[in-house]
PDB file of C-alpha atoms and ligand atoms in Angstrom:
ATOM      1  CA  MET A  19      -8.830  10.120   8.997  1.00 90.00           C
ATOM      2  CA  THR A  20      -8.197   8.461   5.298  1.00 94.00           C
ATOM      3  CA  LEU A  21      -4.997   8.308   3.786  1.00 96.00           C
ATOM      4  CA  LEU A  22      -3.116   5.921   1.479  1.00 97.00           C
ATOM      5  CA  LEU A  23       0.536   4.957   1.750  1.00 98.00           C
ATOM      6  CA  ILE A  24       2.176   4.291  -1.300  1.00 98.00           C
ATOM      7  CA  ALA A  25       5.922   2.353  -1.555  1.00 98.00           C
ATOM      8  CA  PRO A  26       8.146  -0.213  -2.842  1.00 98.00           C
ATOM      9  CA  PRO A  27       7.987  -3.570  -1.879  1.00 97.00           C
ATOM     10  CA  GLY A  28      10.167  -3.536   1.398  1.00 96.00           C
ATOM     11  CA  ALA A  29       9.900   0.527   2.279  1.00 98.00           C
ATOM     12  CA  GLY A  30       7.637  -0.708   5.421  1.00 96.00           C
ATOM     13  CA  LYS A  31       4.522   0.287   4.632  1.00 95.00           C
ATOM     14  CA  GLY A  32       3.036  -2.575   7.037  1.00 95.00           C
ATOM     15  CA  THR A  33       5.313  -1.256  10.127  1.00 96.00           C
ATOM     16  CA  GLN A  34       4.051   2.457   9.362  1.00 98.00           C
ATOM     17  CA  GLY A  35       0.541   1.501   8.226  1.00 98.00           C
ATOM     18  CA  GLU A  36       0.046  -0.321  11.759  1.00 97.00           C
ATOM     19  CA  ARG A  37       1.187   2.590  13.569  1.00 97.00           C
ATOM     20  CA  LEU A  38      -0.621   5.745  11.753  1.00 96.00           C
ATOM     21  CA  ALA A  39      -3.500   3.461  12.322  1.00 97.00           C
ATOM     22  CA  ASP A  40      -3.233   3.357  15.795  1.00 96.00           C
ATOM     23  CA  ARG A  41      -2.360   6.795  16.295  1.00 95.00           C
ATOM     24  CA  TYR A  42      -5.218   7.801  14.502  1.00 94.00           C
ATOM     25  CA  GLY A  43      -7.835   4.905  15.790  1.00 95.00           C
ATOM     26  CA  VAL A  44      -8.685   3.965  12.050  1.00 96.00           C
ATOM     27  CA  ARG A  45      -8.267   0.498  11.052  1.00 97.00           C
ATOM     28  CA  HIS A  46      -5.509  -0.474   9.175  1.00 98.00           C
ATOM     29  CA  ILE A  47      -6.285  -1.820   5.832  1.00 98.00           C
ATOM     30  CA  ALA A  48      -3.349  -3.346   4.167  1.00 98.00           C
ATOM     31  CA  ALA A  49      -4.391  -5.302   0.381  1.00 98.00           C
ATOM     32  CA  GLY A  50      -1.114  -7.694   0.299  1.00 97.00           C
ATOM     33  CA  ASP A  51      -2.595  -8.943   3.962  1.00 97.00           C
ATOM     34  CA  LEU A  52      -6.179  -9.565   2.510  1.00 98.00           C
ATOM     35  CA  LEU A  53      -5.390 -10.878  -0.401  1.00 98.00           C
ATOM     36  CA  ARG A  54      -2.677 -13.535   1.195  1.00 97.00           C
ATOM     37  CA  ALA A  55      -5.691 -14.555   3.420  1.00 97.00           C
ATOM     38  CA  GLU A  56      -7.721 -14.962   0.834  1.00 97.00           C
ATOM     39  CA  ALA A  57      -4.991 -16.580  -1.323  1.00 97.00           C
ATOM     40  CA  GLN A  58      -4.697 -19.018   2.184  1.00 95.00           C
ATOM     41  CA  ALA A  59      -8.429 -19.529   1.868  1.00 95.00           C
ATOM     42  CA  GLY A  60      -8.336 -21.746  -1.235  1.00 91.00           C
ATOM     43  CA  GLY A  61     -11.054 -22.063  -4.045  1.00 93.00           C
ATOM     44  CA  PRO A  62     -10.404 -20.970  -7.267  1.00 94.00           C
ATOM     45  CA  LEU A  63     -10.563 -17.702  -6.925  1.00 95.00           C
ATOM     46  CA  GLY A  64      -8.003 -18.394  -3.791  1.00 97.00           C
ATOM     47  CA  ARG A  65      -5.629 -20.150  -6.090  1.00 97.00           C
ATOM     48  CA  GLU A  66      -5.634 -17.375  -8.764  1.00 97.00           C
ATOM     49  CA  ILE A  67      -4.772 -14.969  -6.116  1.00 97.00           C
ATOM     50  CA  ALA A  68      -1.852 -17.358  -5.633  1.00 97.00           C
ATOM     51  CA  ALA A  69      -0.233 -17.484  -8.939  1.00 97.00           C
ATOM     52  CA  TYR A  70      -0.406 -13.803  -9.126  1.00 97.00           C
ATOM     53  CA  GLN A  71       0.897 -12.925  -5.735  1.00 97.00           C
ATOM     54  CA  ALA A  72       3.964 -15.695  -6.160  1.00 96.00           C
ATOM     55  CA  ARG A  73       4.987 -14.136  -9.697  1.00 96.00           C
ATOM     56  CA  GLY A  74       4.751 -10.328  -8.207  1.00 96.00           C
ATOM     57  CA  ASP A  75       2.199  -9.383 -10.488  1.00 98.00           C
ATOM     58  CA  LEU A  76       0.066  -7.363 -10.185  1.00 98.00           C
ATOM     59  CA  VAL A  77      -4.006  -9.044  -8.960  1.00 98.00           C
ATOM     60  CA  PRO A  78      -6.423  -8.094 -11.759  1.00 98.00           C
ATOM     61  CA  ASP A  79      -8.501  -5.108 -10.339  1.00 97.00           C
ATOM     62  CA  GLN A  80     -11.989  -6.564 -10.160  1.00 96.00           C
ATOM     63  CA  VAL A  81     -10.704  -8.792  -8.031  1.00 97.00           C
ATOM     64  CA  VAL A  82      -9.080  -6.606  -5.570  1.00 98.00           C
ATOM     65  CA  LEU A  83     -11.815  -4.600  -5.629  1.00 97.00           C
ATOM     66  CA  ASP A  84     -13.609  -7.377  -5.186  1.00 96.00           C
ATOM     67  CA  VAL A  85     -11.919  -8.092  -2.077  1.00 97.00           C
ATOM     68  CA  LEU A  86     -11.156  -4.969  -0.406  1.00 97.00           C
ATOM     69  CA  THR A  87     -14.032  -2.825  -1.037  1.00 97.00           C
ATOM     70  CA  PRO A  88     -16.415  -4.292   1.706  1.00 97.00           C
ATOM     71  CA  VAL A  89     -13.371  -4.092   3.945  1.00 98.00           C
ATOM     72  CA  VAL A  90     -13.254  -0.206   2.839  1.00 97.00           C
ATOM     73  CA  VAL A  91     -16.435   0.275   3.241  1.00 97.00           C
ATOM     74  CA  GLU A  92     -17.067  -0.972   7.239  1.00 97.00           C
ATOM     75  CA  ALA A  93     -13.948   0.852   7.935  1.00 97.00           C
ATOM     76  CA  ALA A  94     -15.136   4.390   6.385  1.00 95.00           C
ATOM     77  CA  ALA A  95     -18.521   3.970   8.527  1.00 95.00           C
ATOM     78  CA  ARG A  96     -15.903   3.858  11.593  1.00 95.00           C
ATOM     79  CA  GLY A  97     -13.899   6.822  11.220  1.00 92.00           C
ATOM     80  CA  GLY A  98     -11.678   6.241   8.236  1.00 94.00           C
ATOM     81  CA  TYR A  99      -8.827   3.869   7.018  1.00 96.00           C
ATOM     82  CA  ILE A 100      -5.255   3.691   6.403  1.00 97.00           C
ATOM     83  CA  LEU A 101      -4.657   2.076   2.890  1.00 97.00           C
ATOM     84  CA  ASP A 102      -1.824   0.257   2.687  1.00 97.00           C
ATOM     85  CA  GLY A 103      -0.668  -1.099  -0.674  1.00 97.00           C
ATOM     86  CA  PHE A 104      -3.951   0.080  -2.896  1.00 97.00           C
ATOM     87  CA  PRO A 105      -3.673   1.804  -5.049  1.00 98.00           C
ATOM     88  CA  ARG A 106      -0.863   0.861  -7.152  1.00 98.00           C
ATOM     89  CA  SER A 107      -1.718   1.655 -10.562  1.00 98.00           C
ATOM     90  CA  LEU A 108      -3.729   4.876 -12.271  1.00 97.00           C
ATOM     91  CA  PRO A 109      -7.233   2.549 -12.940  1.00 97.00           C
ATOM     92  CA  GLN A 110      -6.614   1.783  -9.336  1.00 98.00           C
ATOM     93  CA  ALA A 111      -6.475   5.373  -8.316  1.00 97.00           C
ATOM     94  CA  ILE A 112      -9.652   6.511 -10.234  1.00 96.00           C
ATOM     95  CA  ALA A 113     -11.371   3.401  -8.597  1.00 96.00           C
ATOM     96  CA  ALA A 114      -9.884   3.940  -4.764  1.00 95.00           C
ATOM     97  CA  ALA A 115     -11.534   7.552  -5.775  1.00 95.00           C
ATOM     98  CA  GLU A 116     -15.028   6.914  -6.705  1.00 95.00           C
ATOM     99  CA  LEU A 117     -15.240   4.151  -3.935  1.00 93.00           C
ATOM    100  CA  ALA A 118     -14.229   7.261  -1.205  1.00 93.00           C
ATOM    101  CA  ALA A 119     -16.660   9.412  -3.116  1.00 93.00           C
ATOM    102  CA  ARG A 120     -19.408   6.727  -3.338  1.00 93.00           C
ATOM    103  CA  LEU A 121     -19.101   6.456   0.749  1.00 93.00           C
ATOM    104  CA  GLY A 122     -18.790  10.335   1.320  1.00 92.00           C
ATOM    105  CA  VAL A 123     -15.235  10.212   2.639  1.00 93.00           C
ATOM    106  CA  THR A 124     -12.333  12.642   1.684  1.00 92.00           C
ATOM    107  CA  LEU A 125      -8.944  11.461   0.788  1.00 93.00           C
ATOM    108  CA  GLN A 126      -6.390  13.145   3.231  1.00 95.00           C
ATOM    109  CA  ALA A 127      -3.616  12.339   2.131  1.00 97.00           C
ATOM    110  CA  ALA A 128      -1.341  10.281  -0.161  1.00 97.00           C
ATOM    111  CA  VAL A 129       2.032   9.278   2.007  1.00 98.00           C
ATOM    112  CA  TYR A 130       4.808   7.769  -0.739  1.00 98.00           C
ATOM    113  CA  LEU A 131       7.859   5.423   1.397  1.00 98.00           C
ATOM    114  CA  TYR A 132      11.064   5.672  -1.154  1.00 98.00           C
ATOM    115  CA  ALA A 133      14.295   3.994  -0.493  1.00 98.00           C
ATOM    116  CA  PRO A 134      17.169   2.679  -2.882  1.00 98.00           C
ATOM    117  CA  ASP A 135      16.439  -0.415  -4.737  1.00 98.00           C
ATOM    118  CA  ALA A 136      19.569  -1.710  -3.065  1.00 98.00           C
ATOM    119  CA  VAL A 137      18.327  -0.658   0.365  1.00 98.00           C
ATOM    120  CA  LEU A 138      14.977  -2.660  -0.376  1.00 98.00           C
ATOM    121  CA  THR A 139      16.091  -5.549  -1.974  1.00 97.00           C
ATOM    122  CA  ARG A 140      18.261  -6.238   1.082  1.00 96.00           C
ATOM    123  CA  ARG A 141      15.367  -5.588   3.675  1.00 95.00           C
ATOM    124  CA  MET A 142      13.237  -8.392   1.666  1.00 95.00           C
ATOM    125  CA  LEU A 143      16.235 -11.098   1.410  1.00 94.00           C
ATOM    126  CA  ASP A 144      17.113 -10.513   5.209  1.00 93.00           C
ATOM    127  CA  ARG A 145      13.095 -11.412   5.958  1.00 90.00           C
ATOM    128  CA  ALA A 146      13.232 -13.867   3.266  1.00 91.00           C
ATOM    129  CA  SER A 147      16.527 -15.920   5.171  1.00 89.00           C
ATOM    130  CA  GLN A 148      13.941 -15.292   8.614  1.00 89.00           C
ATOM    131  CA  GLY A 149      11.583 -17.427   7.550  1.00 82.00           C
ATOM    132  CA  GLY A 150       8.897 -14.606   5.245  1.00 78.00           C
ATOM    133  CA  ARG A 151       7.156 -14.589   2.765  1.00 86.00           C
ATOM    134  CA  THR A 152       8.066 -17.329  -0.433  1.00 86.00           C
ATOM    135  CA  ASP A 153       7.315 -13.475  -3.041  1.00 93.00           C
ATOM    136  CA  ASP A 154      10.944 -12.137  -1.158  1.00 93.00           C
ATOM    137  CA  THR A 155      13.014 -14.034  -3.722  1.00 94.00           C
ATOM    138  CA  ALA A 156      15.914 -12.434  -5.574  1.00 94.00           C
ATOM    139  CA  ASP A 157      13.834 -12.439  -9.145  1.00 96.00           C
ATOM    140  CA  VAL A 158      10.226 -11.929  -7.761  1.00 96.00           C
ATOM    141  CA  ILE A 159      11.869  -8.998  -5.990  1.00 97.00           C
ATOM    142  CA  ARG A 160      13.080  -7.327  -9.155  1.00 97.00           C
ATOM    143  CA  HIS A 161      10.416  -8.021 -10.979  1.00 98.00           C
ATOM    144  CA  ARG A 162       8.013  -6.436  -7.863  1.00 98.00           C
ATOM    145  CA  LEU A 163      10.329  -3.280  -7.812  1.00 98.00           C
ATOM    146  CA  GLU A 164      10.075  -3.063 -11.808  1.00 98.00           C
ATOM    147  CA  LEU A 165       6.743  -3.160 -11.132  1.00 98.00           C
ATOM    148  CA  PHE A 166       6.779  -0.911  -8.539  1.00 98.00           C
ATOM    149  CA  ALA A 167       8.550   1.556 -10.844  1.00 98.00           C
ATOM    150  CA  ALA A 168       6.629   1.205 -13.567  1.00 98.00           C
ATOM    151  CA  THR A 169       3.216   0.820 -12.976  1.00 98.00           C
ATOM    152  CA  THR A 170       2.661   2.349  -9.458  1.00 98.00           C
ATOM    153  CA  GLY A 171       5.204   5.636 -10.011  1.00 97.00           C
ATOM    154  CA  PRO A 172       2.575   7.276 -11.967  1.00 97.00           C
ATOM    155  CA  LEU A 173       0.901   7.756  -8.637  1.00 98.00           C
ATOM    156  CA  ILE A 174       3.014  10.045  -7.160  1.00 98.00           C
ATOM    157  CA  PRO A 175       2.955  13.117  -9.323  1.00 98.00           C
ATOM    158  CA  TYR A 176      -0.843  12.106  -9.324  1.00 97.00           C
ATOM    159  CA  TYR A 177      -1.406  13.074  -5.643  1.00 97.00           C
ATOM    160  CA  LYS A 178       1.302  15.591  -5.797  1.00 97.00           C
ATOM    161  CA  GLU A 179      -0.847  17.350  -8.279  1.00 96.00           C
ATOM    162  CA  ARG A 180      -3.840  16.895  -5.785  1.00 95.00           C
ATOM    163  CA  GLY A 181      -1.811  18.511  -2.854  1.00 95.00           C
ATOM    164  CA  ILE A 182      -2.007  15.716  -0.940  1.00 96.00           C
ATOM    165  CA  LEU A 183       1.237  14.016  -1.495  1.00 97.00           C
ATOM    166  CA  VAL A 184       3.528  13.666   2.127  1.00 98.00           C
ATOM    167  CA  ALA A 185       7.147  11.641   0.799  1.00 98.00           C
ATOM    168  CA  VAL A 186       9.246  10.358   3.680  1.00 98.00           C
ATOM    169  CA  ASN A 187      12.572   8.668   3.504  1.00 98.00           C
ATOM    170  CA  ALA A 188      12.067   5.420   4.686  1.00 98.00           C
ATOM    171  CA  ASP A 189      15.815   4.605   4.525  1.00 98.00           C
ATOM    172  CA  GLN A 190      15.499   5.626   8.305  1.00 98.00           C
ATOM    173  CA  PRO A 191      15.006   3.314  11.460  1.00 97.00           C
ATOM    174  CA  PRO A 192      11.056   3.051  11.483  1.00 97.00           C
ATOM    175  CA  ASP A 193      10.938   5.872  14.792  1.00 97.00           C
ATOM    176  CA  ALA A 194      12.394   8.330  12.170  1.00 98.00           C
ATOM    177  CA  VAL A 195      10.040   7.578   9.312  1.00 98.00           C
ATOM    178  CA  THR A 196       7.030   7.597  12.039  1.00 97.00           C
ATOM    179  CA  ALA A 197       8.407  11.041  12.799  1.00 97.00           C
ATOM    180  CA  ASP A 198       8.796  12.390   9.249  1.00 98.00           C
ATOM    181  CA  ILE A 199       5.072  11.021   8.582  1.00 97.00           C
ATOM    182  CA  GLN A 200       4.222  12.915  11.402  1.00 96.00           C
ATOM    183  CA  ALA A 201       5.249  15.963  10.160  1.00 96.00           C
ATOM    184  CA  GLY A 202       4.718  15.641   6.923  1.00 96.00           C
ATOM    185  CA  LEU A 203       1.004  15.062   7.639  1.00 95.00           C
ATOM    186  CA  SER A 204       0.795  18.258  10.189  1.00 93.00           C
ATOM    187  CA  GLY A 205       2.171  20.287   7.278  1.00 90.00           C
ATOM    188  CA  LEU A 206      -0.812  19.224   5.199  1.00 86.00           C
ATOM    189  CA  SER A 207      -3.975  21.217   5.347  1.00 69.00           C
ATOM    190  CA  LEU A 208      -6.428  18.193   6.821  1.00 62.00           C
ATOM    191  CA  SER A 209      -9.442  19.944   7.769  1.00 47.00           C
ATOM    192  CA  ARG A 210     -11.258  18.726   4.695  1.00 47.00           C
ATOM    193  CA  ALA A 211     -12.525  15.622   6.132  1.00 43.00           C
TER     194      ALA A 211
HETATM  195  P1  ADP B 306       5.072  -5.449  -1.279  1.00 69.21           P
HETATM  196  O1  ADP B 306       4.366  -4.084  -1.660  1.00 69.21           O
HETATM  197  O2  ADP B 306       6.257  -5.689  -0.686  1.00 69.21           O
HETATM  198  O3  ADP B 306       5.010  -6.408  -2.931  1.00 69.21           O
HETATM  199  P2  ADP B 306       2.005  -6.192  -0.654  1.00 69.21           P
HETATM  200  O4  ADP B 306       2.335  -7.148   0.617  1.00 69.21           O
HETATM  201  O5  ADP B 306       1.627  -5.287  -0.241  1.00 69.21           O
HETATM  202  O6  ADP B 306       3.754  -6.239  -0.381  1.00 69.21           O
HETATM  203  O7  ADP B 306       1.736  -7.388  -1.665  1.00 69.21           O
HETATM  204  C1  ADP B 306       2.141  -8.393  -2.156  1.00 69.21           C
HETATM  205  C2  ADP B 306       1.247  -8.421  -3.296  1.00 69.21           C
HETATM  206  O8  ADP B 306       0.131  -8.736  -3.531  1.00 69.21           O
HETATM  207  C3  ADP B 306       1.583  -8.398  -4.579  1.00 69.21           C
HETATM  208  O9  ADP B 306       2.946  -8.813  -5.500  1.00 69.21           O
HETATM  209  C4  ADP B 306       0.512  -8.303  -5.008  1.00 69.21           C
HETATM  210  O10 ADP B 306       0.716  -9.707  -6.190  1.00 69.21           O
HETATM  211  C5  ADP B 306      -0.412  -8.263  -4.591  1.00 69.21           C
HETATM  212  N1  ADP B 306      -1.606  -7.040  -4.071  1.00 69.21           N
HETATM  213  C6  ADP B 306      -1.386  -5.927  -3.143  1.00 69.21           C
HETATM  214  N2  ADP B 306      -1.393  -4.898  -3.592  1.00 69.21           N
HETATM  215  C7  ADP B 306      -2.465  -5.148  -4.961  1.00 69.21           C
HETATM  216  C8  ADP B 306      -3.409  -4.183  -5.432  1.00 69.21           C
HETATM  217  N3  ADP B 306      -3.505  -3.273  -5.255  1.00 69.21           N
HETATM  218  N4  ADP B 306      -3.123  -4.547  -6.653  1.00 69.21           N
HETATM  219  C9  ADP B 306      -2.779  -6.141  -7.259  1.00 69.21           C
HETATM  220  N5  ADP B 306      -2.208  -6.690  -6.586  1.00 69.21           N
HETATM  221  C10 ADP B 306      -1.951  -6.445  -4.936  1.00 69.21           C
END
């Protein structure tokens, strides 16, 4: 199983990514988590990543690819991956397709989780009030949502045209979202692996 999770911040892609990875027995690779770990590790690269994340800006593609590629290569060798938070732009989508081709894996689905901005904002502010992430402030949240609409949004038609888009309403309880994702996936022909 090789699939992508595309979702605006706050849609719950981390939760759903974990569940899908458990279900299909493949690794959940969360781009934001890997980048946060690299930032925590410090050093010049870590500080650069931390600065982008703090502003809610996209980390440069080459940095993202350097961090993700070895993890994706290893997961592909073990049967696939749930890639959460990558790609986030058309150039990244092309890089993701090239990487998959090089590894001999087929991207089987792109799961798109959607919810109204007001719902997403409320979730992130709630998370922040419980001691969550430092990029969950009102200004940075607004910026992340705008960046999602402008830069990541074009991926929706891109994967739709390729016949692998599964769009799911994320403004529901987590179990209902999981059920809808599974129903959507079973509606795709996943026999191309
Ligand atoms: P969210 O989707 O809630 O913003 P993530 O953990 O997925 O949370 O991402 C947090 C931050 O990590 C982003 O704001 C961005 O700075 C960086 N990041 C994550 N994925 C990518 C990516 N594919 N390309 C560039 N930057 C990324």
